[in-house]
Coordinates of C-alpha atoms in Angstrom, one line a residue:
M1071 CA 1.8 9.5 23.6
N1072 CA 5.7 8.1 24.8
M1073 CA 7.0 4.6 24.1
K1074 CA 9.8 2.9 25.3
K1075 CA 12.7 1.9 23.2
N1076 CA 12.7 -1.3 24.9
K1077 CA 9.0 -2.4 25.5
V1078 CA 7.2 -4.3 22.7
L1079 CA 3.8 -2.7 21.6
N1080 CA 0.9 -4.4 21.6
A1081 CA -1.1 -3.6 17.8
G1082 CA -5.3 -4.3 17.2
I1083 CA -5.8 -5.4 14.3
V1084 CA -9.5 -4.6 12.3
G1085 CA -10.3 -6.6 9.6
L1086 CA -9.2 -10.3 9.5
G1087 CA -10.0 -11.4 5.9
R1088 CA -6.8 -13.0 3.8
W1089 CA -4.7 -9.3 4.0
G1090 CA -5.5 -9.4 7.5
Q1091 CA -4.7 -12.6 8.0
V1092 CA -1.3 -12.4 6.2
L1093 CA -0.3 -9.3 8.7
V1094 CA -0.7 -10.9 11.8
K1095 CA 1.0 -13.9 10.7
S1096 CA 3.5 -11.9 9.5
I1097 CA 4.9 -10.6 13.0
N1098 CA 2.8 -13.6 15.3
H1099 CA 4.1 -16.4 13.3
K1100 CA 7.4 -16.2 15.2
P1101 CA 8.2 -13.3 17.8
S1102 CA 8.8 -10.1 17.4
S1103 CA 11.4 -8.0 19.5
L1104 CA 9.0 -5.1 18.0
L1105 CA 5.8 -5.7 17.6
K1106 CA 2.4 -8.5 18.5
F1107 CA -1.3 -8.8 18.0
T1108 CA -2.3 -9.0 20.7
H1109 CA -6.4 -7.9 19.5
C1110 CA -9.1 -7.7 16.4
Y1111 CA -11.6 -6.6 15.2
T1112 CA -13.6 -7.8 12.3
R1113 CA -17.4 -8.2 11.0
T1114 CA -17.6 -12.5 11.5
I1115 CA -16.0 -14.0 13.7
S1116 CA -17.0 -17.3 13.5
K1117 CA -15.6 -17.5 10.0
V1118 CA -12.1 -16.9 12.0
K1119 CA -12.1 -18.6 15.6
L1120 CA -9.5 -20.6 14.9
F1121 CA -7.3 -18.4 13.8
C1122 CA -7.6 -16.2 16.5
N1123 CA -7.0 -19.2 18.7
E1124 CA -4.3 -20.0 17.4
Y1125 CA -2.5 -16.7 16.8
S1126 CA -3.7 -15.4 20.6
L1127 CA -6.0 -12.7 19.7
T1128 CA -8.9 -11.2 21.9
N1129 CA -11.6 -10.2 20.1
C1130 CA -13.2 -6.9 20.2
Y1131 CA -17.4 -6.7 19.8
S1132 CA -16.8 -3.1 18.7
Y1133 CA -14.0 -0.1 17.0
E1134 CA -14.7 1.5 20.0
E1135 CA -13.7 -1.2 22.4
L1136 CA -10.7 -1.8 20.4
I1137 CA -9.8 2.0 19.7
N1138 CA -10.6 2.4 24.2
N1139 CA -8.1 -0.9 25.1
E1140 CA -5.1 1.1 27.3
D1141 CA -3.0 -1.9 26.3
I1142 CA -3.4 -1.6 22.9
D1143 CA -0.1 0.8 21.8
L1144 CA -1.7 0.5 17.8
I1145 CA -5.0 0.0 15.0
V1146 CA -3.4 -1.9 11.8
L1147 CA -6.0 -1.2 9.7
A1148 CA -7.0 -4.1 6.9
S1149 CA -10.9 -2.7 5.9
P1150 CA -13.1 -1.7 3.8
H1151 CA -11.2 1.3 1.6
S1152 CA -14.5 3.5 2.3
Q1153 CA -13.8 3.3 6.1
H1154 CA -10.5 4.3 7.3
F1155 CA -10.9 7.7 7.1
E1156 CA -13.7 8.1 10.0
Q1157 CA -11.3 4.7 11.5
I1158 CA -8.2 6.9 11.4
I1159 CA -10.1 9.4 12.9
K1160 CA -11.2 8.0 15.8
A1161 CA -8.0 5.9 16.3
S1162 CA -6.3 9.8 16.8
K1163 CA -8.4 11.2 18.9
A1164 CA -8.2 7.8 21.3
K1165 CA -3.9 8.5 20.9
K1166 CA -3.5 5.3 19.2
H1167 CA -1.1 4.9 16.4
I1168 CA -2.4 3.9 12.9
F1169 CA -1.1 1.7 10.5
V1170 CA -3.5 2.1 7.6
E1171 CA -3.3 -0.5 4.7
K1172 CA -3.3 1.3 1.1
P1173 CA -5.6 2.8 -0.6
F1174 CA -5.3 4.9 2.1
T1175 CA -8.3 6.8 1.9
L1176 CA -10.7 7.4 -1.2
T1177 CA -10.7 10.8 -1.4
L1178 CA -7.5 13.4 -1.5
S1179 CA -9.7 15.6 1.1
D1180 CA -10.2 12.5 3.5
A1181 CA -6.3 11.8 3.5
I1182 CA -5.5 15.6 4.1
K1183 CA -7.5 15.5 6.7
S1184 CA -6.5 12.1 8.6
I1185 CA -2.9 14.1 8.0
K1186 CA -3.5 16.5 10.3
T1187 CA -5.8 15.1 12.2
S1188 CA -3.0 13.0 13.4
K1189 CA -0.9 15.6 13.7
K1190 CA -3.4 17.3 16.7
Y1191 CA -3.3 14.8 18.6
N1192 CA 0.3 13.6 17.8
I1193 CA 0.3 10.2 15.9
K1194 CA 2.0 8.7 13.7
I1195 CA 0.4 7.2 10.6
G1196 CA 2.0 4.5 8.7
A1197 CA 0.6 3.2 4.9
G1198 CA 1.1 -0.6 3.9
F1199 CA 3.0 -0.2 0.6
N1200 CA 5.0 -3.4 1.3
R1201 CA 6.7 -3.1 -1.8
R1202 CA 9.3 -0.4 -0.7
F1203 CA 10.8 -3.0 1.3
L1204 CA 11.5 -5.3 -1.1
P1205 CA 15.4 -5.8 -1.2
S1206 CA 14.8 -5.6 -5.4
F1207 CA 13.7 -2.2 -5.0
N1208 CA 15.8 -0.7 -3.2
Y1209 CA 18.4 -2.0 -5.0
L1210 CA 16.8 -0.5 -8.1
K1211 CA 16.6 3.5 -6.3
K1212 CA 20.2 3.0 -5.6
I1213 CA 21.3 2.2 -9.2
T1214 CA 19.2 4.4 -11.2
S1215 CA 19.8 7.0 -8.8
T1216 CA 24.0 7.6 -9.8
E1217 CA 25.9 9.0 -12.5
S1218 CA 25.6 5.9 -15.1
F1219 CA 22.2 5.7 -15.5
G1220 CA 21.3 9.4 -16.4
E1221 CA 19.0 11.7 -16.5
K1222 CA 15.2 9.5 -15.1
I1223 CA 13.3 9.7 -19.2
H1224 CA 10.2 7.3 -18.6
I1225 CA 8.8 4.4 -16.8
E1226 CA 6.5 1.5 -17.2
G1227 CA 4.5 -0.8 -14.7
N1228 CA 2.3 -3.1 -14.7
F1229 CA 1.3 -5.2 -11.4
S1230 CA -1.9 -8.1 -12.3
G1231 CA -3.3 -11.3 -11.4
P1232 CA -6.3 -13.7 -10.9
F1233 CA -7.9 -12.2 -8.0
G1234 CA -10.6 -10.7 -9.6
Y1235 CA -11.5 -14.0 -10.3
D1236 CA -12.2 -14.8 -6.4
Y1237 CA -14.5 -12.3 -6.2
K1238 CA -18.0 -12.3 -5.7
S1239 CA -20.7 -9.2 -6.8
N1240 CA -21.5 -9.0 -2.6
M1241 CA -17.8 -8.3 -1.8
W1242 CA -16.7 -5.4 -0.7
R1243 CA -13.6 -6.4 -2.6
G1244 CA -15.9 -6.6 -5.7
S1245 CA -18.1 -3.8 -5.4
L1246 CA -17.5 -0.8 -7.4
S1247 CA -17.5 1.8 -4.4
E1248 CA -14.3 0.5 -2.9
N1249 CA -12.8 0.1 -6.5
P1250 CA -13.5 3.1 -8.4
S1251 CA -10.9 2.0 -11.3
G1252 CA -10.4 -1.5 -11.3
G1253 CA -7.5 -3.2 -10.2
M1254 CA -5.2 0.1 -9.4
A1255 CA -6.8 -0.1 -5.2
A1256 CA -5.4 -4.2 -4.9
M1257 CA -2.6 -3.9 -7.1
G1258 CA -2.5 -0.9 -9.0
I1259 CA -1.7 1.1 -6.3
H1260 CA 1.3 -0.5 -5.6
V1261 CA 3.2 0.8 -8.4
I1262 CA 2.4 3.8 -7.9
D1263 CA 4.1 4.4 -5.0
A1264 CA 7.2 2.4 -6.4
M1265 CA 6.9 5.7 -9.2
I1266 CA 6.1 8.1 -6.7
S1267 CA 9.9 7.2 -4.4
L1268 CA 11.7 6.7 -8.1
L1269 CA 10.5 10.0 -9.9
G1270 CA 8.6 11.7 -7.6
P1271 CA 5.1 13.8 -7.2
I1272 CA 2.6 12.3 -10.0
E1273 CA 1.0 16.3 -11.8
A1274 CA -1.0 14.3 -14.1
V1275 CA -2.8 10.8 -15.3
Q1276 CA -4.9 9.8 -18.3
C1277 CA -6.9 6.4 -17.3
T1278 CA -8.9 4.6 -19.8
S1279 CA -10.1 1.0 -18.0
Q1280 CA -13.3 -1.0 -19.3
Q1281 CA -14.6 -4.7 -18.2
L1282 CA -14.2 -7.4 -20.5
I1283 CA -13.6 -10.1 -18.7
L1284 CA -15.4 -10.3 -15.4
K1285 CA -19.0 -10.4 -16.3
Q1286 CA -20.1 -11.2 -12.9
L1287 CA -19.0 -8.1 -11.2
N1288 CA -19.3 -4.1 -11.2
I1289 CA -16.3 -3.4 -11.6
D1290 CA -13.7 -3.1 -14.3
D1291 CA -10.6 -6.0 -15.2
T1292 CA -8.6 -4.0 -17.4
S1293 CA -6.9 -0.9 -16.8
G1294 CA -3.8 2.3 -18.4
V1295 CA -3.3 4.9 -16.5
Q1296 CA -0.7 7.3 -18.8
L1297 CA 1.7 10.0 -16.1
W1298 CA 3.2 13.0 -15.6
F1299 CA 4.9 14.1 -13.7
S1300 CA 6.3 17.2 -11.6
S1301 CA 9.6 16.1 -12.2
G1302 CA 8.8 16.5 -16.5
S1303 CA 8.9 12.2 -16.9
T1304 CA 6.7 10.6 -18.0
G1305 CA 5.4 7.0 -17.7
Y1306 CA 2.2 4.3 -18.4
L1307 CA 1.2 1.7 -15.7
S1308 CA -1.6 -1.0 -16.1
T1309 CA -3.3 -3.2 -14.5
L1310 CA -5.3 -6.5 -15.3
M1311 CA -8.0 -8.3 -12.4
A1312 CA -8.0 -11.1 -14.8
T1313 CA -4.7 -12.7 -15.8
A1314 CA -1.3 -14.6 -14.7
P1315 CA 0.5 -13.0 -11.9
L1316 CA 2.9 -10.0 -13.0
W1317 CA 4.9 -7.7 -11.7
R1318 CA 7.5 -5.4 -13.5
L1319 CA 8.5 -1.9 -13.4
H1320 CA 11.2 -0.3 -16.0
L1321 CA 12.6 2.9 -15.4
F1322 CA 14.6 4.1 -18.3
G1323 CA 17.0 6.6 -18.2
S1324 CA 19.6 9.1 -21.0
K1325 CA 22.5 5.7 -19.9
A1326 CA 20.7 3.1 -19.4
W1327 CA 17.5 1.3 -18.0
A1328 CA 17.0 -1.0 -15.0
Q1329 CA 14.0 -3.5 -14.8
M1330 CA 11.7 -5.3 -11.9
N1331 CA 11.2 -8.6 -13.5
G1332 CA 9.3 -9.5 -10.6
Q1333 CA 9.9 -9.2 -7.1
N1334 CA 13.3 -10.6 -6.8
E1335 CA 15.4 -9.7 -10.2
V1336 CA 16.6 -6.6 -11.6
I1337 CA 18.1 -6.5 -14.9
T1338 CA 20.2 -3.6 -15.9
S1339 CA 21.0 -1.9 -19.5
Y1340 CA 23.7 0.4 -20.1
I1341 CA 24.5 2.4 -23.3
N1342 CA 27.7 0.7 -23.8
G1343 CA 26.4 -2.9 -24.2
K1344 CA 27.1 -3.6 -20.1
S1345 CA 23.9 -6.1 -18.7
N1346 CA 23.3 -7.2 -15.8
I1347 CA 21.1 -9.8 -13.7
K1348 CA 20.7 -9.7 -10.4
K1349 CA 18.6 -12.0 -8.1
F1350 CA 17.4 -11.5 -4.5
S1351 CA 16.2 -14.0 -1.7
K1352 CA 12.3 -13.3 -0.7
A1353 CA 11.9 -11.5 1.8
N1354 CA 8.9 -10.8 4.4
I1355 CA 8.2 -7.5 4.0
E1356 CA 5.1 -7.5 5.7
R1357 CA 6.5 -7.7 8.9
L1358 CA 9.9 -5.6 7.8
E1359 CA 7.1 -2.6 7.1
L1360 CA 5.6 -2.9 10.3
E1361 CA 8.4 -3.1 12.4
S1362 CA 10.0 -0.3 10.6
F1363 CA 6.8 1.7 11.4
V1364 CA 6.9 1.2 14.9
Q1365 CA 10.9 2.0 15.0
S1366 CA 9.3 5.9 13.3
I1367 CA 6.7 5.3 16.5
V1368 CA 9.5 4.2 19.4
S1369 CA 12.8 6.3 17.9
N1370 CA 11.6 8.5 15.4
N1371 CA 13.2 6.6 12.7
K1372 CA 11.1 8.2 9.4
Y1373 CA 9.0 6.4 8.0
P1374 CA 10.4 5.6 3.7
V1375 CA 6.8 6.7 2.9
S1376 CA 6.0 10.3 4.0
Y1377 CA 3.0 12.4 4.5
D1378 CA 3.5 14.2 1.4
E1379 CA 4.0 10.9 -1.0
I1380 CA 0.8 9.4 0.9
I1381 CA -1.1 12.6 0.2
N1382 CA 0.3 12.5 -3.9
G1383 CA -0.8 9.0 -3.9
V1384 CA -4.1 9.4 -2.8
A1385 CA -4.8 12.3 -5.2
T1386 CA -3.7 10.6 -8.0
F1387 CA -6.0 7.5 -7.5
E1388 CA -8.9 9.5 -7.5
A1389 CA -7.5 11.4 -10.5
I1390 CA -7.4 7.9 -12.4
T1391 CA -11.3 7.5 -10.8
N1392 CA -12.6 11.2 -12.5
S1393 CA -10.4 9.8 -15.4
I1394 CA -12.2 7.1 -16.2
K1395 CA -15.6 8.7 -15.5
K1396 CA -14.8 11.3 -18.0
N1397 CA -13.9 9.1 -20.3
G1398 CA -10.3 9.0 -20.2
K1399 CA -9.6 13.0 -20.5
K1400 CA -6.9 14.1 -18.6
V1401 CA -6.7 14.4 -15.5
F1402 CA -4.8 17.1 -13.0
I1403 CA -3.7 15.9 -9.4
K1404 CA -5.8 18.1 -6.6
K1405 CA -3.1 19.6 -4.7

C-alpha cells in the first residue's frame, strides 16, 4: 500500500470505551497534519452517539464494514485484548495498516502469526506503548547509555493505580480471560516495554500474584515479578490495581542510578555524590505515538517499538501468566 507523504491519513477505531475516546481526542481535538479519525466500530453505539457527533466519527455496523471501507487507511484497535489477533489478521488481509493498543496479543503464537501475516500483505503494525514518547523516558534512556553511568546492573519499576475500583464483573476489563495476570495487562506491561527498551530482551520471569482487595472480581489486584534479562541484568516489577496512582522506573548502573519519579521527573545520583532533578512538561504522548506510526507508514521512519520488542513483550506477558498458574515458579521466555 503506497501512501503519499502529504496526505492526511484516515483512521478507523475499534472500541470507543474510555481509552478509545482518549485516542480520538488526542488527534481530532486539534487537527493533525498526519492523521484524522473518521470512522468507528463499537459494540453499543447508543452510549457514544454524542461523542461521535462531537468528533465527526461515522459509525460502522460491523468490523468488516470498517476494514473494507476504501476511504480508511489504517485501523486502530482499542478493543478487548482477546480480539486483537483475529482483528489484526482480517485488517492485514484488507490491506489496512494497524495500530494495536497493549497488550498486542495474549499469546506469543498469536503475536508471531500476526506479524507474519502483516508482512505477507506489506502492512505496517504499531504497538501502543505511549510511555516510549515521554520526554522524561527518552532523557533517562540517553543518560543511562553514557560511560559516566557505567554498566547497567538492575532495574525496578512500579505502575499502580485505583483502576480496579471502577471495574465490574460484567466488564471485559474486569474478567480473568482478558486480564490473566492481575494489573499486568492494564499497567505493568507498559513498564515491561520500557525495561525492554532500556535493557534488551527478557529471558525469564518469576511472578506472585494475589487478590487482596477487589473481592467482587475474579482477578488479582497485587502482583510482583522478578525478571532476568539476556544481557545479564536483573529486574523487579510490581503493579497494584487498588491503591493511589504511581509510576516509578529506577535503573541502577555501576557508577550511578537514574529514576523516573512519576512520568515527568527524572532523578539522577552518581557515586561521586553529584545528583540532579530534571522536570519535564506534560506531553500528549497518545498523539505523538499515533503520528510517529503514521510517519513510519508514509516515509519509512522507524517506529520506536520494533517487532522483536513486541514479540518479547508478549512472550514475557505470557510467561508471567504461566508463572502465576505454576504458583510462582520461574518460567523461561519462549522464542
